[in-house]
Every structure is written in C-alpha cells, then in structure tokens.
Amino acid sequence: MSMFCYQCQETAKNEGCTVRGVCGKDAKVANLQDLLVFVLKGISIYAEKARAEGTDLSAKTAPFIMEGLFATITNANFDAERFENLIKEAFELRAEIKAEFEKAYKDNHGQEFTGSLPEQATWFSDNLNDYYEKSSNVGVLETENVDVRSLRELATYGLKGIAAYGDHARVLGKHKQEIDRFVQKCLAATTDDSLSVDDLVALVMETGEMAVQTMALLDEANTSTYGHPEPTDVNIGVRNNPGILISGHDLKDMEELLEQTAGTGVDVYTHSEMLPANSYPAFKKYDHFVGNYGNSWWHQDKEFKSFNGPILMTTNCITPVKDSYQERIFTTGMAGYPGVKHIADRKEGESKDFSEIIELAKKCESPVQLEEGTIPGGYARNTVMSVADKVIAAVENGDIGRFVVMGGCDGRFKNREYFTDVAKELPEDAVILTAGCAKYRYNKLDLGDIGGIPRVLDAGQCNDSYSLAYIALQLKEAMGVDDINDLPISYDIAWYEQKAVAVLLALLSLGVKGIRLGPTIPAFISDNVLNVLVDKFDIKPVGDVEADVAAIMAGK
Ligand code: FSO
Ligand code: SF4
C-alpha cells in the first residue's frame, strides 16, 4: 500500500484509495497532504496549550490552518511542490506558536515546560527526503481502533469543509473568533488518545454546530458584499467573442475577473459551481458576463476542450488536466495542478492580476456552443422568504405536498442517476430545494412550476447550503411548528467531498432526522459509528427510486 485516502465518495471499492486516487491524486501528493495535516495538528496542540495558559493565538493559527486544510480537499490541489512549501510554512508557524506557549508557560509557572507531547508537535525535518519518508507513516491508518479512526476522520473532514467555507469568508473580510478557536481545538482533539468514543461523538456534533456558524458567516460575507441573489434565467448558450471560463467557488476572483475584463472584448462564462454568480446583482451588471457553460465538474475534460478559451480554476473540483487545454488552464488560491500556471494571491489592498489570462483569451477562438436556452437560478434564502406567504399558502391548500432537499455534489459514477430519476419520479406537487453541483443531475429537466414557484429552487453553490437550513428554520417559525422534523421537508442528499460532510453534520446539529444519503454511505463511517448515526438521527442510505419517492412523499 503506497497511500491511504478514503475521504471522498468515489474512494476505490468504497474502501480506500491505496495506490493512486480515483480522483487522480498520486501517492506522493496524498502522503504529503497527510503530513501537512499532521503538522497542522502540531500547531493546534501548541495553540491549545497556550490557550490553557491564558494566551489565545487562534487569530494567528486559524488563517493558515484553514488554508492548509482547504488545500487537502478532494480535487483542490494536485501539486506536490505546493504541499512541500505548505509543510515548510507549517513548521515555521509551529515553531512560533511553540515559542509563545513556552513563554506563557514559564511566565505562569516559573519553570520550563517539560511535559511530553504527541509526535505531531515534535517531529521536524528540513530535508525534503525526510518529508517523503515520514509522510507515508502519518495517515489515517495510524489510528488503529476503527471507531476512533472513523470519528476522528469524520470530525477532520467536517473541519476541512469548515476550513473551505471559513477561508472564503475571510477572503471577504469576515471571520469569527469562535470558529477560529474551534478549528485548533478540534484538530488537537484528534490527537488526544484519552478521549472516549462518547467524547469524539460530542466533538463531531460540535463540528456540525460550528459548520452552521461558518456557513452563516459565509452567507453574510457573500450577501453583504455582492447583494442577495435574485431570480435569474441564466443563459447556457454562447456568443461569438473570445471568452474566459471561471470555475470553482471564489466570488472575489469572479468580481476581479469581471472588472479586469470589462471593455476588453473578452466575454466571461461561469462553469460548474460558479453558475450561481449569474444571480448576484453585483455581477449581473456586467454586459460581457454571458452566462454558464457546461455542466458539473467531472465533464470538464470534454467541455474545457470545446470552450476554446482560457479557464480559471479558483477552487475544486479539478480533474486530471488534458493536453487539449493544458496551455489554457490556470489555477489560483488554494487550487493547484502540476505544470499549470498559478495566478498569485492578491497583495494587501490590491487585486489579483488576471492580465495574462485576458491576453491569452484575446488570441483564442470563441466557445463551441454546447446547448442553448436558460436555466433558473437565484432562489437563495432572501428570494424564497420574500414569497414566504405564497409558499405557505401553497402548502396549506395542498398545491405543494412536500419539499425535498436534494443538495450536495455531483460525481462521475452511474449510481448518481438515482438523483435524476428521483427528480423525474417525484409527483408534481413536490418542490426540490437544492444547492451545490448535485443540481446538474436535474436542473435542465424542465420540471415546471407550481403557481409561479419553480419546482427546482436553486439556492446556489454548496457554499450557500446555509440558505436551505435557513429556509427550513424560517418555515418552522412561520408555520408554527415545534420540531423541524414536523415540516413537510425531506432530505435526499448527494455527497462527494468534505464540504458535503460539513453540510451533513450541520443538518444533524440542527436536529434534522431521516436524511437519505447517497449514492453510498461514506467508507470512513465504521459500522458502530453508523449505528450511532442511525439511532440518533435515523440516517438511511438511498435505495430503490420508486420506494424512496413513495417514502419521501409519505414523510418517511
Ligand atoms: Fe461540487 Fe466539487 Fe461545491 Fe464540492 S464542485 S463537488 S461539495 O467540490 O464543492 O459542490
Ligand atoms: Fe481516493 Fe477520494 Fe482520496 Fe481521491 S480524494 S484519493 S478519490 S478517496
């Protein structure tokens, strides 16, 4: 076995990738990612010890820890050199935090700290060969007890999701001390052998609570910067100008790209999870912002070829880059791919410089049209709540029988046709609430509307999943229902990567029961942990389409 990773839904045999990732990640990068997380845990151990001595260093640790965790999310970064550098930086930060802890300890106790610490806090080398040697022995399998391992990884993957959402919020100037503190507390806790299974279950639940807070913070960051998304018919056709395709989830990159391309004769199109940018007032004002091109992330090898122009990947999901567009794809932020040009971070008070991409676009042909027409978007919390009276009336008079939350991710495998089939099979009085790239399985089906309310209400990116929770909580108030589970809402969630784990834990922490999860139950959930989730939350795997649709409509 040269690596071990089971953090995403497509892991080999639903057990673990052991030679090379199904995602394309090689063993070298997988192991370096493990080593980076290992050192991030070491930083967290010292920061937690400093906090016990009365020194809060979370403002110093959280930005780097969150970026580091974000880089290890599925399909975000495949570049070994980038991870080598992140590990070096992590050692530097760890040394600083260690020194601050030791000083605080000495000040408080009048003597040096001599206690023993886990290896995450002590192992060091500045030799790259040592990185590689060590990196194959610091992964998830180092925790032998399968249930402890399962809970540690469940918390860590939830934390990776929190890190991604938290990093997006920070880019827009928003952060919260409580979240920053939790990130270091949670990472340090995953190294603590004294914690019982019950303690770890509690940690996982707290991860869910923090995910809710982080998603609320990101929602606030996005809407206060760019306005509330508005109902929008998003064009899926093309024009005859050269274009730039922007993918991933980073709205600040979107803003700066639109600003820098204005008046250049180059059009801008969104791809995959950037589609919801078409519904923000701040972006809709640009005439050269044409619409969305293509489908969810895993179709990119073909769609990037036919786009003809440059592609900017702001975050995940990247798939192995093909020669046909190797010269025209760029990464930025925490995204990375070997041999692909990376646009540097913005300097304090400045924008990123996208001029190289714009100049390249001018020399490219316009995109090949894949489809035409429009798809509806912009049904985030503000839009839905602005018609709350209409929605509640439709529920009360029986026009809407059920809401089905079908958010989450899309993926490569055939078993995800389940979600298309469910969308098709749901009766006409069912409304689908969605967010994330899962929507591409049914957002072009033309499922009609109920009294002007589209049957697929798209709240936005997976980053906007907070809208789905918010709508449920507001409906609970408005309809005078005591328990969120008494609302006419069912959950049929498609998961793929770790942001979806954060969203799932967030829903559990809000008390949502009876969630169907698919296309498979995560490989990192052990049998005993699954039993806990079934007992406490009645989680179930997706099953037969017809039977699931009947059960969903019956509120089961
Ligand atoms: Fe999709 Fe990829 Fe948004 Fe994920 S593009 S799969 S949950 O990384 O981020 O929904
Ligand atoms: Fe395998 Fe998923 Fe890990 Fe990639 S991210 S190596 S596909 S488990």
Coordinates of C-alpha atoms and ligand atoms in Angstrom, one line a residue:
M1 CA 0.0 0.0 0.0
S2 CA 1.6 3.3 -1.0
M3 CA -1.1 5.7 0.2
F4 CA -4.4 5.6 2.0
C5 CA -7.2 8.0 1.4
Y6 CA -10.9 7.4 1.9
Q7 CA -12.1 11.0 2.3
C8 CA -14.5 11.2 -0.7
Q9 CA -17.4 9.3 -2.1
E10 CA -15.5 7.9 -5.0
T11 CA -12.8 6.2 -3.0
A12 CA -11.8 2.8 -4.5
K13 CA -14.2 0.0 -3.9
N14 CA -15.8 2.3 -1.3
E15 CA -13.0 1.3 1.0
G16 CA -9.9 3.4 0.3
C17 CA -7.5 4.5 -2.5
T18 CA -4.3 2.7 -1.8
V19 CA -2.2 3.0 -5.0
R20 CA -3.5 6.1 -6.7
G21 CA -6.6 8.2 -6.1
V22 CA -9.7 7.6 -8.3
C23 CA -9.6 11.4 -8.4
G24 CA -6.1 11.3 -10.0
K25 CA -4.1 12.2 -6.9
D26 CA -0.9 10.3 -6.8
A27 CA 0.6 8.6 -3.7
K28 CA 3.2 11.3 -3.3
V29 CA 0.7 14.1 -3.1
A30 CA -1.7 12.0 -0.9
N31 CA 1.1 11.4 1.6
L32 CA 2.2 15.0 1.6
Q33 CA -1.3 16.0 2.3
D34 CA -1.3 13.6 5.3
L35 CA 2.0 15.2 6.5
L36 CA 0.6 18.7 6.2
V37 CA -2.5 17.8 8.2
F38 CA -0.1 16.1 10.8
V39 CA 1.9 19.3 11.2
L40 CA -1.3 21.4 11.3
K41 CA -2.3 19.2 14.2
G42 CA 1.0 20.0 15.9
I43 CA 0.4 23.7 15.5
S44 CA -3.1 23.2 17.1
I45 CA -1.6 21.2 20.0
Y46 CA 0.7 24.1 21.0
A47 CA -2.0 26.7 20.4
E48 CA -4.4 24.8 22.7
K49 CA -1.7 24.5 25.4
A50 CA -1.1 28.2 25.1
R51 CA -4.8 28.9 25.5
A52 CA -4.8 26.9 28.7
E53 CA -2.1 29.2 29.8
G54 CA -4.3 32.2 29.0
T55 CA -2.8 33.1 25.6
D56 CA -5.2 32.9 22.7
L57 CA -3.3 32.5 19.4
S58 CA -6.2 31.4 17.3
A59 CA -6.1 34.7 15.2
K60 CA -2.6 33.7 14.2
T61 CA -3.2 29.9 13.7
A62 CA -6.6 29.8 12.0
P63 CA -5.9 31.6 8.7
F64 CA -3.0 29.3 7.9
I65 CA -4.6 26.1 9.2
M66 CA -7.8 26.8 7.2
E67 CA -5.9 27.4 4.0
G68 CA -3.8 24.2 4.6
L69 CA -6.9 22.1 5.2
F70 CA -8.7 23.6 2.2
A71 CA -5.7 22.6 0.0
T72 CA -6.3 19.0 1.0
I73 CA -9.9 18.8 0.0
T74 CA -10.7 16.4 -2.8
N75 CA -9.9 17.8 -6.3
A76 CA -8.5 21.1 -5.0
N77 CA -4.7 20.7 -5.3
F78 CA -2.6 18.1 -7.0
D79 CA 0.7 19.9 -6.9
A80 CA 3.4 18.2 -4.7
E81 CA 5.7 21.3 -4.7
R82 CA 2.9 23.4 -3.3
F83 CA 2.4 20.9 -0.5
E84 CA 6.2 20.8 0.2
N85 CA 6.1 24.6 0.6
L86 CA 2.9 24.5 2.8
I87 CA 4.6 21.9 5.1
K88 CA 7.7 24.2 5.4
E89 CA 5.5 27.1 6.3
A90 CA 3.6 24.9 8.8
F91 CA 6.8 24.0 10.6
E92 CA 7.7 27.7 10.8
L93 CA 4.3 28.6 12.2
R94 CA 4.5 25.6 14.6
A95 CA 7.9 26.9 15.9
E96 CA 6.4 30.4 16.5
I97 CA 3.4 29.0 18.4
K98 CA 5.6 26.6 20.4
A99 CA 7.8 29.6 21.5
E100 CA 4.7 31.6 22.5
F101 CA 3.4 28.7 24.5
E102 CA 6.7 28.0 26.2
K103 CA 7.0 31.7 27.2
A104 CA 3.4 31.8 28.6
Y105 CA 4.1 28.6 30.5
K106 CA 7.3 29.9 32.0
D107 CA 5.7 33.2 32.9
N108 CA 2.8 31.3 34.7
H109 CA 4.8 28.5 36.4
G110 CA 8.3 30.0 36.8
Q111 CA 9.9 27.0 35.1
E112 CA 10.3 25.4 31.6
F113 CA 7.6 23.1 30.2
T114 CA 8.9 19.5 30.4
G115 CA 5.7 17.5 29.7
S116 CA 5.5 15.0 26.8
L117 CA 3.7 15.8 23.6
P118 CA 2.4 13.8 20.6
E119 CA 4.7 13.4 17.6
Q120 CA 2.6 15.9 15.6
A121 CA 4.1 18.6 17.9
T122 CA 7.6 17.3 18.0
W123 CA 8.6 15.7 14.6
F124 CA 10.7 18.0 12.5
S125 CA 12.9 17.9 9.5
D126 CA 14.0 20.5 6.9
N127 CA 15.0 17.8 4.5
L128 CA 12.6 17.0 1.6
N129 CA 13.6 13.3 1.5
D130 CA 12.6 13.1 5.2
Y131 CA 9.2 14.6 4.3
Y132 CA 8.6 11.9 1.8
E133 CA 9.7 9.1 4.1
K134 CA 7.7 10.4 7.1
S135 CA 4.6 11.2 5.0
S136 CA 3.8 7.6 4.4
N137 CA 3.5 6.9 8.1
V138 CA 1.3 9.7 9.4
G139 CA -2.0 9.0 7.7
V140 CA -5.4 7.9 8.9
L141 CA -4.4 4.2 9.4
E142 CA -2.1 5.2 12.3
T143 CA -5.2 5.2 14.5
E144 CA -5.8 1.5 15.0
N145 CA -9.2 1.4 16.6
V146 CA -11.6 1.6 13.6
D147 CA -14.3 3.5 15.5
V148 CA -11.9 6.1 17.0
R149 CA -10.4 6.4 13.5
S150 CA -13.8 6.8 12.0
L151 CA -14.9 9.6 14.4
R152 CA -11.5 11.4 14.2
E153 CA -11.8 11.4 10.4
L154 CA -15.4 12.4 10.4
A155 CA -14.5 15.4 12.6
T156 CA -11.4 16.2 10.4
Y157 CA -13.4 16.0 7.1
G158 CA -16.2 18.2 8.6
L159 CA -13.4 20.6 9.6
K160 CA -12.0 20.6 6.1
G161 CA -15.4 21.8 4.9
I162 CA -15.5 24.4 7.6
A163 CA -12.0 25.5 6.6
A164 CA -13.1 26.0 3.0
Y165 CA -16.2 28.0 3.9
G166 CA -14.2 29.9 6.6
D167 CA -11.5 30.7 4.1
H168 CA -14.0 32.1 1.6
A169 CA -15.5 34.3 4.3
R170 CA -12.0 35.5 5.3
V171 CA -11.2 36.5 1.8
L172 CA -14.2 38.8 2.0
G173 CA -13.0 40.2 5.3
K174 CA -15.2 38.1 7.7
H175 CA -14.1 35.8 10.4
K176 CA -15.3 34.7 13.8
Q177 CA -13.1 34.0 16.8
E178 CA -15.3 31.1 18.0
I179 CA -14.8 29.4 14.7
D180 CA -11.0 30.1 14.6
R181 CA -10.7 28.6 18.2
F182 CA -12.8 25.6 17.3
V183 CA -10.5 24.8 14.3
Q184 CA -7.5 24.4 16.5
K185 CA -9.4 22.8 19.3
C186 CA -10.8 20.1 17.1
L187 CA -7.6 19.3 15.3
A188 CA -5.7 19.0 18.6
A189 CA -8.5 16.7 19.9
T190 CA -8.0 14.3 17.1
T191 CA -4.5 13.5 18.5
D192 CA -5.8 13.0 22.1
D193 CA -5.8 9.3 23.0
S194 CA -7.5 10.0 26.3
L195 CA -10.8 10.9 24.5
S196 CA -13.5 8.2 24.7
V197 CA -15.8 7.3 21.8
D198 CA -18.5 9.4 23.5
D199 CA -16.2 12.4 23.7
L200 CA -15.4 12.0 20.0
V201 CA -19.2 11.8 19.1
A202 CA -19.6 15.0 21.0
L203 CA -16.7 16.6 19.1
V204 CA -18.4 15.5 15.8
M205 CA -21.6 17.1 16.9
E206 CA -19.8 20.3 17.8
T207 CA -18.2 20.3 14.4
G208 CA -21.7 20.3 13.0
E209 CA -22.7 23.3 15.1
M210 CA -19.6 25.1 14.0
A211 CA -20.4 24.3 10.4
V212 CA -23.7 26.0 10.8
Q213 CA -22.0 29.1 12.2
T214 CA -19.4 29.1 9.4
M215 CA -22.0 28.8 6.7
A216 CA -24.0 31.6 8.2
L217 CA -20.8 33.7 8.3
L218 CA -20.1 33.0 4.6
D219 CA -23.7 33.8 3.7
E220 CA -23.3 37.1 5.4
A221 CA -19.9 37.7 3.7
N222 CA -21.3 36.9 0.2
T223 CA -24.6 38.8 0.5
S224 CA -23.2 41.9 2.3
T225 CA -20.5 42.1 -0.4
Y226 CA -22.5 41.2 -3.6
G227 CA -26.1 41.6 -2.6
H228 CA -28.8 38.9 -2.3
P229 CA -29.1 36.6 -5.3
E230 CA -32.1 37.4 -7.5
P231 CA -34.3 35.0 -9.6
T232 CA -32.4 34.9 -12.9
D233 CA -32.8 33.0 -16.1
V234 CA -29.2 32.0 -16.7
N235 CA -28.1 31.8 -20.4
I236 CA -26.5 28.5 -21.3
G237 CA -25.7 29.4 -24.9
V238 CA -22.6 31.3 -26.2
R239 CA -21.7 34.4 -28.1
N240 CA -19.1 35.0 -30.8
N241 CA -16.5 36.7 -28.8
P242 CA -13.5 35.0 -27.2
G243 CA -14.3 34.1 -23.6
I244 CA -12.8 33.1 -20.2
L245 CA -14.4 30.3 -18.2
I246 CA -14.2 30.7 -14.5
S247 CA -14.9 27.7 -12.2
G248 CA -14.8 26.9 -8.5
H249 CA -16.4 28.8 -5.7
D250 CA -14.4 32.0 -5.1
L251 CA -16.6 35.1 -5.7
K252 CA -13.8 37.6 -5.1
D253 CA -12.0 36.1 -8.0
M254 CA -15.2 36.4 -10.0
E255 CA -15.5 40.0 -9.2
E256 CA -12.0 40.9 -10.1
L257 CA -12.1 38.9 -13.3
L258 CA -15.3 40.7 -14.4
E259 CA -13.8 44.1 -13.5
Q260 CA -10.5 43.4 -15.4
T261 CA -12.2 42.0 -18.5
A262 CA -14.7 44.9 -18.8
G263 CA -14.2 46.7 -22.1
T264 CA -11.5 44.2 -23.4
G265 CA -13.8 42.4 -25.9
V266 CA -13.5 39.2 -23.9
D267 CA -16.6 37.6 -22.5
V268 CA -16.8 35.8 -19.2
Y269 CA -18.7 32.5 -18.6
T270 CA -19.2 30.5 -15.4
H271 CA -18.6 26.8 -15.1
S272 CA -19.9 24.2 -12.6
E273 CA -20.1 25.7 -9.1
M274 CA -19.6 29.3 -10.3
L275 CA -23.0 29.2 -12.0
P276 CA -24.8 30.9 -9.1
A277 CA -22.6 34.0 -9.7
N278 CA -25.1 34.8 -12.5
S279 CA -27.7 35.6 -9.9
Y280 CA -25.8 38.3 -7.9
P281 CA -26.8 41.9 -8.6
A282 CA -23.1 42.9 -8.3
F283 CA -22.2 40.6 -11.2
K284 CA -25.3 40.8 -13.4
K285 CA -24.5 44.4 -14.2
Y286 CA -21.6 43.4 -16.5
D287 CA -22.7 43.2 -20.2
H288 CA -19.8 40.9 -21.0
F289 CA -20.9 38.3 -18.4
V290 CA -22.6 35.9 -20.8
G291 CA -23.9 33.0 -18.7
N292 CA -22.9 29.5 -17.8
Y293 CA -21.0 27.0 -20.0
G294 CA -21.3 23.2 -19.5
N295 CA -22.2 21.1 -16.6
S296 CA -20.8 19.8 -13.3
W297 CA -17.1 19.3 -12.6
W298 CA -16.5 15.9 -13.9
H299 CA -17.4 16.8 -17.5
Q300 CA -14.5 19.3 -17.7
D301 CA -12.2 17.2 -19.8
K302 CA -14.5 17.5 -22.8
E303 CA -16.1 20.8 -22.0
F304 CA -12.8 22.7 -21.4
K305 CA -11.6 21.5 -24.8
S306 CA -14.7 22.8 -26.6
F307 CA -14.6 26.1 -24.7
N308 CA -11.6 27.2 -26.7
G309 CA -10.6 30.0 -24.3
P310 CA -8.7 30.2 -21.0
I311 CA -10.1 28.5 -17.9
L312 CA -9.5 29.8 -14.4
M313 CA -9.9 27.3 -11.5
T314 CA -10.5 29.2 -8.3
T315 CA -11.0 26.1 -6.1
N316 CA -12.0 22.5 -6.5
C317 CA -13.1 20.5 -8.5
I318 CA -10.2 20.0 -10.9
T319 CA -9.8 16.7 -12.8
P320 CA -6.6 15.5 -14.4
V321 CA -5.7 18.1 -17.0
K322 CA -5.8 17.0 -20.6
D323 CA -3.3 18.1 -23.3
S324 CA -6.1 19.7 -25.3
Y325 CA -6.4 22.6 -22.8
Q326 CA -3.2 22.3 -20.7
E327 CA -1.9 25.5 -22.2
R328 CA -5.0 27.5 -21.4
I329 CA -5.9 26.4 -17.8
F330 CA -4.9 28.4 -14.7
T331 CA -5.3 27.9 -11.0
T332 CA -5.4 30.4 -8.2
G333 CA -6.0 30.5 -4.4
M334 CA -5.6 27.1 -2.8
A335 CA -6.2 25.3 -6.1
G336 CA -3.2 23.8 -7.9
Y337 CA -2.1 21.3 -10.5
P338 CA 1.5 20.4 -11.6
G339 CA 2.5 22.2 -14.8
V340 CA -0.4 24.5 -14.7
K341 CA 0.2 28.3 -14.3
H342 CA -0.8 29.6 -10.9
I343 CA -2.1 33.2 -10.5
A344 CA -0.5 34.7 -7.4
D345 CA -2.5 35.8 -4.4
R346 CA -3.5 39.4 -4.1
K347 CA -1.2 41.7 -2.2
E348 CA -2.6 43.7 0.6
G349 CA -5.1 46.3 -0.8
E350 CA -4.6 45.1 -4.4
S351 CA -6.5 42.8 -6.8
K352 CA -5.1 39.6 -8.3
D353 CA -3.6 40.2 -11.7
F354 CA -5.5 38.3 -14.4
S355 CA -3.9 40.2 -17.3
E356 CA -2.0 37.1 -18.6
I357 CA -5.3 35.2 -18.9
I358 CA -7.1 38.1 -20.6
E359 CA -4.3 38.5 -23.1
L360 CA -4.4 34.8 -23.9
A361 CA -8.2 34.9 -24.3
K362 CA -7.9 37.6 -27.0
K363 CA -5.9 35.1 -29.2
C364 CA -8.4 32.3 -28.7
E365 CA -11.5 31.3 -30.7
S366 CA -15.0 31.8 -29.3
P367 CA -16.5 28.8 -27.5
V368 CA -18.3 26.0 -29.3
Q369 CA -22.0 26.1 -28.4
L370 CA -23.0 23.0 -26.3
E371 CA -26.6 23.9 -25.6
E372 CA -29.0 26.9 -25.7
G373 CA -31.7 28.4 -23.6
T374 CA -31.8 29.3 -20.0
I375 CA -31.9 27.7 -16.5
P376 CA -33.4 29.3 -13.5
G377 CA -31.2 30.4 -10.5
G378 CA -31.1 32.8 -7.6
Y379 CA -33.5 31.0 -5.2
A380 CA -31.4 31.6 -2.1
R381 CA -33.0 32.4 1.3
N382 CA -33.9 36.1 0.5
T383 CA -35.8 35.2 -2.7
V384 CA -37.6 32.3 -1.1
M385 CA -38.5 34.2 2.0
S386 CA -39.8 37.2 0.0
V387 CA -42.5 34.9 -1.3
A388 CA -42.9 33.0 2.0
D389 CA -46.7 33.9 2.2
K390 CA -47.2 32.4 -1.3
V391 CA -45.2 29.3 -0.4
I392 CA -47.0 28.7 2.9
A393 CA -50.4 29.3 1.2
A394 CA -49.4 26.7 -1.4
V395 CA -48.5 24.2 1.3
E396 CA -51.8 24.9 3.2
N397 CA -54.0 24.5 0.2
G398 CA -52.2 21.3 -0.9
D399 CA -50.6 22.7 -4.1
I400 CA -47.2 21.9 -2.6
G401 CA -47.2 18.5 -0.9
R402 CA -43.5 18.3 0.0
F403 CA -40.2 20.0 -0.2
V404 CA -37.3 17.7 -1.0
V405 CA -33.8 19.0 -0.2
M406 CA -31.6 17.3 -2.8
G407 CA -28.4 19.5 -2.4
G408 CA -24.8 18.3 -2.3
C409 CA -22.4 17.2 -5.0
D410 CA -22.3 15.5 -8.4
G411 CA -19.9 12.8 -9.3
R412 CA -18.7 10.6 -12.1
F413 CA -20.4 7.3 -11.3
K414 CA -23.5 5.9 -12.8
N415 CA -25.2 5.3 -9.5
R416 CA -25.8 9.1 -9.3
E417 CA -28.5 8.6 -11.9
Y418 CA -30.6 7.8 -8.9
F419 CA -30.9 11.6 -8.2
T420 CA -32.0 12.3 -11.8
D421 CA -34.6 9.5 -11.5
V422 CA -35.9 10.8 -8.1
A423 CA -36.3 14.3 -9.6
K424 CA -38.2 12.8 -12.5
E425 CA -40.3 10.5 -10.4
L426 CA -41.3 13.0 -7.7
P427 CA -45.0 13.9 -8.1
E428 CA -45.9 17.4 -9.4
D429 CA -46.7 18.7 -6.0
A430 CA -43.1 18.2 -4.8
V431 CA -40.6 21.1 -4.9
I432 CA -36.8 20.4 -4.9
L433 CA -34.6 22.6 -2.8
T434 CA -31.0 22.4 -4.0
A435 CA -27.5 23.8 -3.7
G436 CA -24.2 22.6 -4.9
C437 CA -23.2 20.8 -8.1
A438 CA -25.7 18.0 -7.3
K439 CA -28.3 20.1 -9.2
Y440 CA -26.7 19.3 -12.6
R441 CA -28.4 15.9 -12.3
Y442 CA -31.8 17.6 -12.7
N443 CA -31.6 21.3 -13.3
K444 CA -32.1 21.0 -17.1
L445 CA -35.1 18.7 -16.9
D446 CA -37.7 21.5 -17.1
L447 CA -39.9 20.2 -14.2
G448 CA -42.2 23.2 -14.4
D449 CA -43.5 25.3 -11.6
I450 CA -46.3 25.4 -9.0
G451 CA -48.2 28.7 -9.3
G452 CA -45.0 30.5 -10.5
I453 CA -42.7 28.8 -7.9
P454 CA -40.2 26.7 -9.9
R455 CA -40.1 23.0 -8.9
V456 CA -36.3 23.2 -8.7
L457 CA -35.3 26.0 -6.3
D458 CA -31.6 26.5 -6.7
A459 CA -30.1 28.3 -3.7
G460 CA -26.6 28.4 -5.2
Q461 CA -23.3 26.8 -4.6
C462 CA -22.7 24.1 -1.9
N463 CA -21.3 27.2 -0.1
D464 CA -24.8 28.5 0.0
S465 CA -26.3 25.4 1.8
Y466 CA -27.0 27.7 4.7
S467 CA -29.9 29.0 2.7
L468 CA -31.5 25.6 2.8
A469 CA -31.2 25.4 6.6
Y470 CA -32.4 29.0 7.0
I471 CA -35.5 28.4 4.8
A472 CA -36.4 25.3 6.9
L473 CA -35.9 27.2 10.2
Q474 CA -38.0 30.2 8.9
L475 CA -40.8 28.0 7.7
K476 CA -40.8 26.3 11.1
E477 CA -41.4 29.7 12.7
A478 CA -43.9 30.9 10.1
M479 CA -45.9 27.6 10.2
G480 CA -45.9 27.5 14.0
V481 CA -44.3 24.0 14.0
D482 CA -42.4 22.9 17.2
D483 CA -40.0 20.4 15.6
I484 CA -38.1 20.9 12.4
N485 CA -38.9 17.3 11.5
D486 CA -42.6 18.1 11.5
L487 CA -42.2 20.3 8.5
P488 CA -43.2 18.9 5.1
I489 CA -39.5 18.7 4.1
S490 CA -37.5 15.5 3.3
Y491 CA -33.7 15.3 2.7
D492 CA -32.2 13.2 -0.1
I493 CA -28.6 14.3 0.0
A494 CA -25.8 13.6 -2.6
W495 CA -22.4 13.7 -1.1
Y496 CA -18.9 13.6 -2.7
E497 CA -16.3 15.7 -0.9
Q498 CA -15.6 17.1 2.5
K499 CA -17.7 20.3 2.3
A500 CA -20.7 18.0 1.9
V501 CA -19.6 16.3 5.2
A502 CA -19.7 19.7 6.9
V503 CA -23.2 20.3 5.5
L504 CA -24.4 16.9 6.6
L505 CA -23.0 17.5 10.2
A506 CA -24.6 20.9 10.1
L507 CA -28.0 19.4 9.3
L508 CA -27.6 16.8 12.1
S509 CA -26.7 19.5 14.6
L510 CA -29.9 21.3 13.7
G511 CA -31.8 18.2 14.7
V512 CA -32.8 17.1 11.2
K513 CA -33.7 13.4 11.2
G514 CA -34.3 10.8 8.5
I515 CA -31.8 12.1 6.0
R516 CA -31.2 9.8 3.0
L517 CA -27.6 9.8 2.0
G518 CA -26.1 8.6 -1.2
P519 CA -25.0 7.3 -3.6
T520 CA -23.2 5.3 -0.9
I521 CA -22.6 5.6 2.9
P522 CA -19.0 7.1 3.4
A523 CA -16.3 4.5 3.7
F524 CA -14.9 6.3 6.7
I525 CA -18.1 5.7 8.7
S526 CA -17.4 2.4 10.7
D527 CA -20.3 0.0 11.4
N528 CA -20.5 1.2 15.0
V529 CA -20.5 4.9 14.1
L530 CA -23.2 4.2 11.5
N531 CA -25.3 2.6 14.2
V532 CA -24.9 5.7 16.4
L533 CA -26.0 7.9 13.4
V534 CA -28.9 5.6 12.7
D535 CA -30.0 5.5 16.4
K536 CA -29.7 9.2 16.9
F537 CA -30.7 10.6 13.5
D538 CA -32.4 7.8 11.6
I539 CA -29.9 8.3 8.7
K540 CA -30.5 5.9 5.8
P541 CA -28.8 5.0 2.6
V542 CA -30.6 5.9 -0.7
G543 CA -32.4 2.9 -2.1
D544 CA -34.8 2.0 -4.9
V545 CA -36.0 5.1 -6.6
E546 CA -39.7 4.3 -6.6
A547 CA -39.7 3.1 -3.0
D548 CA -37.7 6.2 -1.9
V549 CA -40.0 8.6 -3.7
A550 CA -43.1 6.9 -2.1
A551 CA -41.5 7.1 1.3
I552 CA -40.4 10.7 0.9
M553 CA -43.9 11.8 -0.1
A554 CA -45.3 9.9 2.9
G555 CA -42.8 11.8 5.1
K556 CA -40.8 8.7 6.0
Ligands
FSO1 FE1 -19.2 20.4 -6.2 FE2 -16.6 19.8 -6.3 FE3 -19.3 22.6 -4.4 FE4 -17.7 20.1 -3.9 S1 -17.6 21.3 -7.5 S2 -18.2 18.7 -5.5 S3 -19.1 19.6 -2.3 O1 -16.0 20.2 -4.6 O2 -17.8 21.9 -3.8 O3 -20.4 21.2 -5.0
SF4_2 FE1 -9.5 8.5 -3.4 FE2 -11.2 10.4 -3.0 FE3 -9.0 10.4 -1.6 FE4 -9.0 11.0 -4.2 S1 -9.9 12.2 -2.5 S2 -7.5 9.6 -3.2 S3 -10.6 9.6 -4.9 S4 -10.6 8.9 -1.5

